[in-house]
Amino acid sequence: MSTMTEDQLALAEVTLDFAQEQLAPHAVSWDQDKHFPVDVIRRAAELGLGGVYVGEEHGGSALSRSDGVVVFETLATGCPSIAAYLSIHNMVGWMIDRYGDAAQRARWLPDLCSAAVLGSYCLTEPGAGSDAAALSTRAERQGDHYVLSGVKQFISGAGAAGVYVVMARTGAPGPGGISAFVVERDDPGVSFGPNERKMGWNAQPTRQVVLDGVRIPRDRRLGAEGDGFRIAMSGLNGGRLGIAACSLGGAQSALDRSLVHLAGREAFGARLLDAQALQFRLADMATELAAARALVREAARALDAGDPPAPRLCAMAKRFATDTGYTVADAALQLHGGYGYLSEYGIEKIVRDLRVHQILEGTNEVMRVIVARGLTENLR
């Protein structure tokens, strides 16, 4: 924490207050009831968390990626599921701000920043997950319109969100044939599958987005034809940092709860917190989190600076922080003994929420591919 600027420390303090007051007390019940607290998300937006990276002229906070990882780590101490959805919502806002024209920014960004309208990111399909360039959703050009047909899978916020950044094929197979579009929930032909029954992330909906001949005007396209895959991957660089930061926050909460639990429990005539074996376990958890945090913040710095290695660093950070976060949360459950397995303590929820972070925004196996490609590209 000592490496943060004064502004970031103040940002963390405000965000932590919100997480502890508005998220943490309800996190378990939201998970159990599968409740998506849109009203609370809008309260977060009142603090500027609906448009973290969006320019101030459209109601955003114009924060850097280095600021953003502080925000999302801190939010996730209250509820990783809601913090992660906010990260995705902010990825959508950033993509429109970065790649949209003036009219598109004016049309969608103010409502996204206030969370009057929520955003979803639509890349994955039933048959195209890790191999995103193989997506089959099509956008057929018809005069001044496009007609979109296809199915997007595992879409966070689907149904509740009003704005969808959709990747669809306008050209030949491969990444160069993909374009990006903004689809609205009320566009004729848009429908949604049932809410998926999931291991974790139950406080946010995950559904298919079905596009059945959705006819939209040409001004819904983001960027030029064929730019969609580049836009999608650019969005994911920041999205991976957001998910990595959420893993850190969830795991830090689990570690903090473990310290309190062990301090209040006795076995064999002594506090569990005084057992050296358990102290060593806690020390390792804290050390691994600190290392992961340092890597996430270095990747955020590189992305802010536009450094060429930034995508590779983002992949490294996502892989390392999400693996570490899950491992630390699982260790915290073990330290709680049988209590960790009970839903009312909230530890098992953190474990379930953090497990999916190793899969989404690119699986950790794909992160290894990205890192290895960067290491070997000059040797081909």
XYZ file of N, CA and C in Angstrom, residues 48-245:
594
model
N -18.624 7.671 -8.809
C -17.769 7.723 -9.989
C -17.294 6.371 -10.462
N -17.895 5.290 -9.932
C -17.411 3.951 -10.252
C -18.146 3.308 -11.422
N -19.043 4.062 -12.060
C -19.719 3.548 -13.246
C -18.982 3.870 -14.532
N -18.086 4.849 -14.468
C -17.292 5.235 -15.637
C -15.869 5.524 -15.216
N -15.240 4.535 -14.610
C -13.908 4.717 -14.013
C -12.914 5.279 -15.022
N -12.924 4.758 -16.256
C -11.914 5.142 -17.250
C -12.447 6.123 -18.301
N -13.711 6.489 -18.194
C -14.355 7.343 -19.199
C -14.025 8.810 -18.928
N -13.914 9.587 -19.998
C -13.609 11.005 -19.864
C -14.669 11.771 -19.086
N -14.224 12.827 -18.420
C -15.117 13.599 -17.560
C -16.234 14.283 -18.340
N -15.999 14.595 -19.611
C -17.024 15.295 -20.389
C -18.294 14.471 -20.574
N -18.200 13.155 -20.364
C -19.379 12.293 -20.479
C -19.805 11.713 -19.135
N -19.294 12.301 -18.047
C -19.694 11.859 -16.720
C -18.785 10.833 -16.088
N -17.651 10.544 -16.747
C -16.731 9.561 -16.203
C -15.748 10.155 -15.207
N -14.936 9.284 -14.633
C -13.953 9.702 -13.636
C -12.561 9.903 -14.203
N -12.329 9.463 -15.447
C -11.052 9.667 -16.147
C -9.873 9.164 -15.332
N -10.047 8.005 -14.688
C -8.960 7.436 -13.892
C -8.056 6.568 -14.765
N -6.858 6.331 -14.276
C -5.897 5.487 -14.979
C -6.138 4.021 -14.626
N -5.470 3.146 -15.348
C -5.519 1.719 -15.001
C -4.892 1.480 -13.629
N -3.874 2.254 -13.301
C -3.249 2.126 -11.982
C -4.234 2.490 -10.877
N -5.075 3.486 -11.137
C -6.141 3.809 -10.186
C -7.189 2.701 -10.161
N -7.514 2.194 -11.340
C -8.577 1.206 -11.454
C -8.305 -0.069 -10.685
N -7.062 -0.545 -10.699
C -6.791 -1.785 -9.964
C -6.932 -1.579 -8.458
N -6.685 -0.366 -7.992
C -6.927 -0.054 -6.579
C -8.422 -0.100 -6.294
N -9.211 0.502 -7.185
C -10.667 0.525 -7.010
C -11.233 -0.884 -6.941
N -10.882 -1.723 -7.909
C -11.527 -3.030 -7.988
C -11.016 -3.999 -6.931
N -9.762 -3.886 -6.553
C -9.303 -4.701 -5.426
C -10.077 -4.336 -4.160
N -10.235 -3.053 -3.924
C -10.905 -2.616 -2.700
C -12.383 -2.998 -2.720
N -13.052 -2.802 -3.852
C -14.463 -3.191 -3.960
C -14.658 -4.673 -3.688
N -13.727 -5.491 -4.175
C -13.881 -6.940 -4.050
C -13.738 -7.431 -2.620
N -13.189 -6.618 -1.738
C -13.174 -7.030 -0.331
C -14.589 -7.125 0.223
N -15.536 -6.407 -0.401
C -16.924 -6.477 0.019
C -17.698 -7.578 -0.664
N -17.497 -7.725 -1.984
C -18.152 -8.796 -2.746
C -17.447 -8.935 -4.081
N -16.699 -10.016 -4.300
C -15.991 -10.184 -5.576
C -16.919 -10.241 -6.780
N -18.112 -10.782 -6.611
C -19.028 -10.927 -7.735
C -19.490 -9.565 -8.261
N -19.887 -8.679 -7.368
C -20.343 -7.352 -7.787
C -19.169 -6.516 -8.282
N -18.027 -6.606 -7.617
C -16.841 -5.876 -8.075
C -16.461 -6.316 -9.482
N -16.524 -7.621 -9.739
C -16.162 -8.139 -11.065
C -17.149 -7.674 -12.125
N -18.446 -7.648 -11.784
C -19.388 -7.130 -12.774
C -19.088 -5.663 -13.078
N -18.804 -4.883 -12.059
C -18.473 -3.475 -12.292
C -17.229 -3.330 -13.158
N -16.289 -4.243 -13.023
C -15.108 -4.222 -13.888
C -15.511 -4.434 -15.346
N -16.421 -5.377 -15.587
C -16.882 -5.651 -16.950
C -17.666 -4.457 -17.497
N -18.562 -3.915 -16.683
C -19.334 -2.729 -17.076
C -18.392 -1.589 -17.474
N -17.330 -1.410 -16.709
C -16.371 -0.347 -17.013
C -15.549 -0.661 -18.249
N -15.325 -1.925 -18.536
C -14.639 -2.290 -19.774
C -15.477 -1.872 -20.979
N -16.789 -2.089 -20.899
C -17.683 -1.687 -21.981
C -17.633 -0.169 -22.177
N -17.717 0.578 -21.072
C -17.657 2.035 -21.172
C -16.355 2.522 -21.778
N -15.240 1.901 -21.361
C -13.936 2.299 -21.902
C -13.859 2.034 -23.397
N -14.390 0.896 -23.843
C -14.313 0.549 -25.265
C -15.092 1.554 -26.114
N -16.263 1.970 -25.639
C -17.037 2.960 -26.387
C -16.330 4.315 -26.355
N -15.749 4.675 -25.212
C -15.036 5.945 -25.107
C -13.791 5.954 -25.992
N -13.103 4.821 -26.059
C -11.848 4.740 -26.791
C -12.053 4.592 -28.297
N -13.055 3.815 -28.697
C -13.202 3.489 -30.121
C -14.444 4.088 -30.764
N -15.344 4.664 -29.978
C -16.534 5.265 -30.539
C -16.269 6.659 -31.091
N -17.153 7.112 -31.962
C -17.044 8.484 -32.444
C -17.772 9.417 -31.480
N -17.772 10.698 -31.777
C -18.344 11.681 -30.850
C -19.818 11.412 -30.580
N -20.570 11.071 -31.633
C -21.996 10.814 -31.465
C -22.244 9.568 -30.616
N -21.434 8.531 -30.829
C -21.594 7.303 -30.043
C -21.260 7.540 -28.570
N -20.205 8.291 -28.331
C -19.846 8.578 -26.938
C -20.950 9.373 -26.249
N -21.489 10.375 -26.944
C -22.544 11.196 -26.349
C -23.825 10.398 -26.132
N -24.054 9.424 -26.987
C -25.297 8.646 -26.905
C -25.303 7.677 -25.724
N -24.200 6.957 -25.518
C -24.222 5.862 -24.548
C -23.456 6.119 -23.247
N -22.425 6.924 -23.282
C -21.561 7.018 -22.108
C -22.212 7.669 -20.881
N -22.982 8.751 -21.014
C -23.558 9.321 -19.795
C -24.401 8.328 -18.997
N -25.225 7.539 -19.681
C -26.057 6.563 -18.977
C -25.242 5.396 -18.431
N -24.172 5.020 -19.129
C -23.298 3.976 -18.591
C -22.569 4.479 -17.348
N -22.098 5.712 -17.384
C -21.358 6.253 -16.236
C -22.243 6.380 -14.997
N -23.514 6.707 -15.188
C -24.430 6.818 -14.053
C -25.024 5.473 -13.677
N -24.762 4.448 -14.495
C -25.348 3.108 -14.337
C -26.864 3.132 -14.491
N -27.399 4.216 -15.089
C -28.805 4.184 -15.484
C -29.012 3.057 -16.489
N -27.972 2.812 -17.288
C -27.925 1.680 -18.215
C -26.665 0.887 -17.905
N -26.802 -0.427 -17.820
C -25.655 -1.296 -17.565
C -25.102 -1.832 -18.884
N -23.832 -2.236 -18.865
C -23.172 -2.724 -20.064
C -22.732 -4.169 -19.949
N -22.725 -4.865 -21.084
C -22.220 -6.236 -21.163
C -21.307 -6.376 -22.369
N -20.364 -7.293 -22.268
C -19.344 -7.535 -23.291
C -19.619 -8.903 -23.907
N -19.801 -8.948 -25.226
C -20.250 -10.170 -25.899
C -19.218 -10.644 -26.919
N -18.347 -11.512 -26.489
C -17.340 -12.109 -27.370
C -17.525 -13.622 -27.450
N -17.591 -14.290 -26.303
C -17.642 -15.748 -26.247
C -18.922 -16.289 -26.868
N -18.796 -17.444 -27.527
C -19.935 -18.149 -28.116
C -19.927 -19.603 -27.665
N -21.036 -20.328 -27.860
C -21.058 -21.737 -27.455
C -19.930 -22.565 -28.066
N -19.528 -22.219 -29.299
C -18.463 -22.973 -29.958
C -17.167 -22.210 -30.110
N -17.058 -21.049 -29.478
C -15.850 -20.230 -29.614
C -15.578 -19.541 -28.283
N -14.765 -20.225 -27.462
C -14.391 -19.656 -26.172
C -12.972 -19.132 -26.241
N -12.007 -19.991 -25.936
C -10.613 -19.574 -25.985
C -10.188 -19.179 -27.392
N -10.759 -19.846 -28.403
C -10.451 -19.511 -29.799
C -11.445 -18.449 -30.281
N -11.309 -17.246 -29.722
C -12.297 -16.194 -29.981
C -12.338 -15.787 -31.447
N -11.214 -15.920 -32.144
C -11.170 -15.517 -33.549
C -12.015 -16.425 -34.435
N -12.489 -17.555 -33.872
C -13.311 -18.491 -34.641
C -14.799 -18.219 -34.457
N -15.160 -17.080 -33.882
C -16.578 -16.811 -33.626
C -17.389 -16.843 -34.920
N -18.678 -17.226 -34.791
C -19.508 -17.413 -35.983
C -20.692 -16.455 -36.059
N -20.953 -15.667 -35.025
C -22.008 -14.657 -35.107
C -21.725 -13.756 -36.305
N -22.742 -13.545 -37.135
C -22.529 -12.800 -38.373
C -23.249 -11.453 -38.341
N -22.644 -10.478 -39.003
C -23.270 -9.182 -39.226
C -23.248 -8.933 -40.727
N -24.396 -9.105 -41.366
C -24.500 -8.948 -42.812
C -24.836 -7.495 -43.154
N -24.033 -6.915 -44.011
C -24.272 -5.534 -44.427
C -25.443 -5.485 -45.416
N -26.429 -4.635 -45.107
C -27.561 -4.414 -46.002
C -27.785 -2.915 -46.123
N -27.189 -2.312 -47.119
C -27.305 -0.872 -47.296
C -26.671 -0.135 -46.133
N -27.450 0.697 -45.468
C -26.957 1.464 -44.329
C -27.195 0.739 -43.009
N -27.474 -0.554 -43.074
C -27.738 -1.329 -41.861
C -26.884 -2.595 -41.842
N -26.815 -3.199 -40.651
C -26.259 -4.537 -40.489
C -27.342 -5.408 -39.858
N -27.344 -6.681 -40.223
C -28.269 -7.643 -39.618
C -27.435 -8.700 -38.900
N -27.599 -8.759 -37.580
C -26.785 -9.637 -36.736
C -27.559 -10.898 -36.372
N -26.874 -12.042 -36.504
C -27.462 -13.327 -36.133
C -26.405 -14.194 -35.480
N -26.755 -14.779 -34.349
C -25.835 -15.654 -33.636
C -26.177 -15.712 -32.157
N -25.361 -16.450 -31.419
C -25.581 -16.624 -29.983
C -24.282 -16.343 -29.244
N -24.360 -15.522 -28.217
C -23.226 -15.272 -27.332
C -23.458 -15.992 -26.013
N -22.410 -16.560 -25.460
C -22.509 -17.444 -24.296
C -21.776 -16.849 -23.091
N -22.264 -17.155 -21.885
C -21.608 -16.746 -20.631
C -21.498 -15.229 -20.511
N -22.572 -14.511 -20.828
C -22.507 -13.058 -20.836
C -22.944 -12.499 -19.488
N -22.013 -11.884 -18.776
C -22.291 -11.300 -17.467
C -23.205 -10.087 -17.607
N -24.234 -10.050 -16.797
C -25.171 -8.939 -16.817
C -26.247 -9.060 -17.877
N -26.219 -10.126 -18.682
C -27.172 -10.255 -19.787
C -28.601 -10.222 -19.277
N -29.438 -9.517 -19.987
C -30.828 -9.352 -19.594
C -31.031 -8.094 -18.782
N -30.205 -7.893 -17.773
C -30.284 -6.674 -16.965
C -29.619 -5.505 -17.688
N -28.561 -5.776 -18.433
C -27.837 -4.721 -19.136
C -28.657 -4.182 -20.301
N -28.444 -2.910 -20.606
C -29.139 -2.289 -21.723
C -28.281 -2.104 -22.954
N -26.941 -2.176 -22.780
C -25.990 -1.947 -23.871
C -25.042 -3.141 -23.964
N -24.873 -3.660 -25.178
C -24.037 -4.839 -25.412
C -23.022 -4.524 -26.505
N -21.737 -4.634 -26.179
C -20.711 -4.531 -27.212
C -20.507 -5.939 -27.765
N -20.897 -6.123 -29.026
C -20.979 -7.438 -29.648
C -19.929 -7.563 -30.751
N -19.176 -8.651 -30.730
C -18.232 -8.957 -31.789
C -18.909 -9.907 -32.782
N -18.908 -9.526 -34.054
C -19.573 -10.331 -35.076
C -18.739 -10.341 -36.351
N -18.941 -11.384 -37.136
C -18.143 -11.553 -38.358
C -18.774 -10.798 -39.523
N -17.988 -9.893 -40.093
C -18.413 -9.145 -41.280
C -17.625 -9.557 -42.518
N -16.586 -10.353 -42.320
C -15.728 -10.713 -43.434
C -15.289 -12.153 -43.379
N -14.080 -12.397 -43.845
C -13.546 -13.749 -43.977
C -13.249 -14.368 -42.612
N -13.010 -15.698 -42.579
C -12.630 -16.340 -41.316
C -11.366 -15.732 -40.730
N -11.243 -15.846 -39.401
C -10.065 -15.323 -38.724
C -10.312 -13.975 -38.087
N -9.313 -13.466 -37.378
C -9.501 -12.224 -36.628
C -9.773 -11.010 -37.501
N -9.251 -10.975 -38.732
C -9.428 -9.807 -39.590
C -10.839 -9.627 -40.127
N -11.688 -10.636 -39.953
C -13.054 -10.548 -40.459
C -14.081 -10.183 -39.412
N -13.621 -9.703 -38.240
C -14.520 -9.429 -37.116
C -14.680 -7.918 -36.919
N -15.909 -7.493 -36.674
C -16.193 -6.092 -36.380
C -16.937 -5.999 -35.051
N -16.936 -4.797 -34.479
C -17.574 -4.567 -33.178
C -18.812 -3.697 -33.356
N -19.865 -4.023 -32.615
C -21.134 -3.305 -32.710
C -21.698 -3.042 -31.320
N -22.511 -2.009 -31.230
C -23.266 -1.757 -30.012
C -24.716 -2.147 -30.268
N -25.189 -3.120 -29.504
C -26.570 -3.592 -29.597
C -27.287 -3.192 -28.310
N -28.521 -2.782 -28.440
C -29.313 -2.400 -27.275
C -30.318 -3.499 -26.938
N -30.637 -3.614 -25.661
C -31.510 -4.691 -25.184
C -32.867 -4.707 -25.901
N -33.383 -3.528 -26.230
C -34.715 -3.453 -26.823
C -34.721 -3.540 -28.341
N -33.571 -3.763 -28.960
C -33.551 -3.943 -30.408
C -34.359 -5.185 -30.786
N -35.254 -5.099 -31.772
C -36.009 -6.281 -32.192
C -35.075 -7.420 -32.595
N -35.379 -8.615 -32.090
C -34.559 -9.785 -32.386
C -33.582 -10.155 -31.290
N -33.457 -9.308 -30.268
C -32.584 -9.617 -29.134
C -33.388 -10.367 -28.079
N -32.867 -11.501 -27.627
C -33.493 -12.235 -26.528
C -32.394 -12.880 -25.683
N -32.795 -13.509 -24.585
C -31.824 -14.020 -23.622
C -32.196 -15.431 -23.175
N -31.158 -16.240 -22.961
C -31.382 -17.556 -22.405
C -31.681 -17.477 -20.918
N -31.981 -18.612 -20.292
C -32.220 -18.608 -18.847
C -30.950 -18.265 -18.082
N -31.122 -17.750 -16.874
C -29.965 -17.458 -16.030
C -29.235 -18.761 -15.719
N -27.956 -18.815 -16.018
C -27.184 -20.032 -15.788
C -27.074 -20.328 -14.289
N -27.107 -21.599 -13.952
C -26.894 -22.042 -12.565
C -25.401 -22.292 -12.403
N -24.764 -21.503 -11.560
C -23.303 -21.459 -11.515
C -22.761 -21.836 -10.136
N -21.486 -22.177 -10.121
C -20.772 -22.469 -8.877
C -20.653 -21.204 -8.019
N -20.347 -20.091 -8.642
C -20.181 -18.823 -7.934
C -20.706 -17.685 -8.783
N -20.330 -16.455 -8.412
C -20.815 -15.270 -9.139
C -22.345 -15.274 -9.219
N -22.992 -15.729 -8.145
C -24.446 -15.828 -8.174
C -25.146 -14.487 -8.007
N -24.420 -13.452 -7.590
C -25.030 -12.137 -7.401
C -25.073 -11.341 -8.692
N -24.699 -11.954 -9.809
C -24.839 -11.303 -11.112
C -25.350 -12.329 -12.105
N -26.244 -11.930 -13.008
C -26.792 -12.887 -13.973
C -25.797 -13.228 -15.065
N -25.826 -14.469 -15.501
C -25.027 -14.931 -16.635
C -25.967 -15.674 -17.574
N -26.143 -15.142 -18.788
C -27.118 -15.710 -19.712
C -26.579 -15.667 -21.140
N -27.184 -16.454 -22.002
C -26.925 -16.318 -23.424
C -27.574 -15.035 -23.933
N -26.942 -14.425 -24.917
C -27.550 -13.336 -25.671
C -27.813 -13.876 -27.079
N -29.078 -13.929 -27.446
C -29.488 -14.504 -28.725
C -29.825 -13.367 -29.684
N -29.163 -13.356 -30.825
C -29.355 -12.321 -31.841
C -30.011 -12.981 -33.057
N -31.275 -12.689 -33.269
C -32.047 -13.340 -34.329
C -32.462 -12.293 -35.354
N -31.577 -12.038 -36.333
C -31.868 -11.057 -37.363
C -32.010 -9.650 -36.802
N -31.088 -9.264 -35.912
C -31.140 -7.944 -35.277
C -30.641 -6.899 -36.276
N -31.531 -6.024 -36.696
C -31.208 -5.025 -37.717
C -30.858 -3.703 -37.025
N -29.613 -3.271 -37.215
C -29.161 -2.034 -36.584
C -28.515 -1.128 -37.630
N -28.597 0.182 -37.447
C -27.997 1.101 -38.419
C -26.467 1.041 -38.377
N -25.869 1.502 -39.445
C -24.404 1.447 -39.572
C -23.708 2.217 -38.462
N -24.379 3.239 -37.898
C -23.723 4.031 -36.857
C -23.624 3.302 -35.528
N -24.048 2.051 -35.498
C -23.837 1.224 -34.297
C -22.491 0.481 -34.341
N -21.805 0.558 -35.444
C -20.497 -0.120 -35.531
C -19.446 0.721 -34.816
N -18.623 0.064 -33.992
C -17.490 0.728 -33.342
C -16.262 0.551 -34.213
N -15.633 1.653 -34.605
C -14.443 1.565 -35.439
C -14.793 1.105 -36.849
N -13.774 0.720 -37.583
C -13.955 0.302 -38.973
C -14.292 -1.180 -39.052
N -14.815 -1.587 -40.190
C -15.004 -3.018 -40.409
C -13.651 -3.718 -40.313
N -13.649 -4.860 -39.653
C -12.422 -5.628 -39.495
C -11.593 -5.257 -38.272
N -12.005 -4.199 -37.571
C -11.260 -3.783 -36.373
C -11.741 -4.467 -35.099
N -12.792 -5.285 -35.188
C -13.438 -5.797 -33.990
C -12.557 -6.641 -33.096
N -11.740 -7.508 -33.702
C -10.913 -8.381 -32.868
C -9.866 -7.568 -32.119
N -9.284 -6.601 -32.798
C -8.304 -5.724 -32.127
C -8.973 -4.945 -30.990
N -10.180 -4.453 -31.224
C -10.912 -3.734 -30.188
C -11.220 -4.662 -29.018
N -11.653 -5.876 -29.329
C -11.976 -6.847 -28.275
C -10.758 -7.170 -27.420
N -9.617 -7.408 -28.058
C -8.412 -7.756 -27.309
C -7.895 -6.567 -26.502
N -8.030 -5.373 -27.058
C -7.617 -4.175 -26.329
C -8.456 -4.003 -25.072
N -9.763 -4.247 -25.186
C -10.619 -4.183 -24.010
C -10.227 -5.205 -22.969
N -9.838 -6.388 -23.441
C -9.490 -7.463 -22.502
C -8.205 -7.190 -21.734
N -7.277 -6.416 -22.296
C -6.073 -6.095 -21.518
C -6.456 -5.442 -20.199
N -7.321 -4.439 -20.271
C -7.774 -3.784 -19.046
C -8.696 -4.666 -18.238
N -9.563 -5.431 -18.916
C -10.469 -6.326 -18.207
C -9.735 -7.367 -17.391
N -8.632 -7.849 -17.925
C -7.837 -8.845 -17.185
C -7.248 -8.253 -15.917
N -6.838 -6.993 -15.988
C -6.331 -6.338 -14.782
C -7.445 -6.173 -13.756
N -8.662 -5.841 -14.227
C -9.783 -5.693 -13.307
C -10.101 -6.988 -12.586
N -10.140 -8.094 -13.321
C -10.427 -9.390 -12.707
C -9.297 -9.818 -11.782
N -8.057 -9.541 -12.184
C -6.915 -9.848 -11.313
C -7.037 -9.093 -10.000
N -7.390 -7.806 -10.088
C -7.538 -6.994 -8.881
C -8.671 -7.514 -8.010
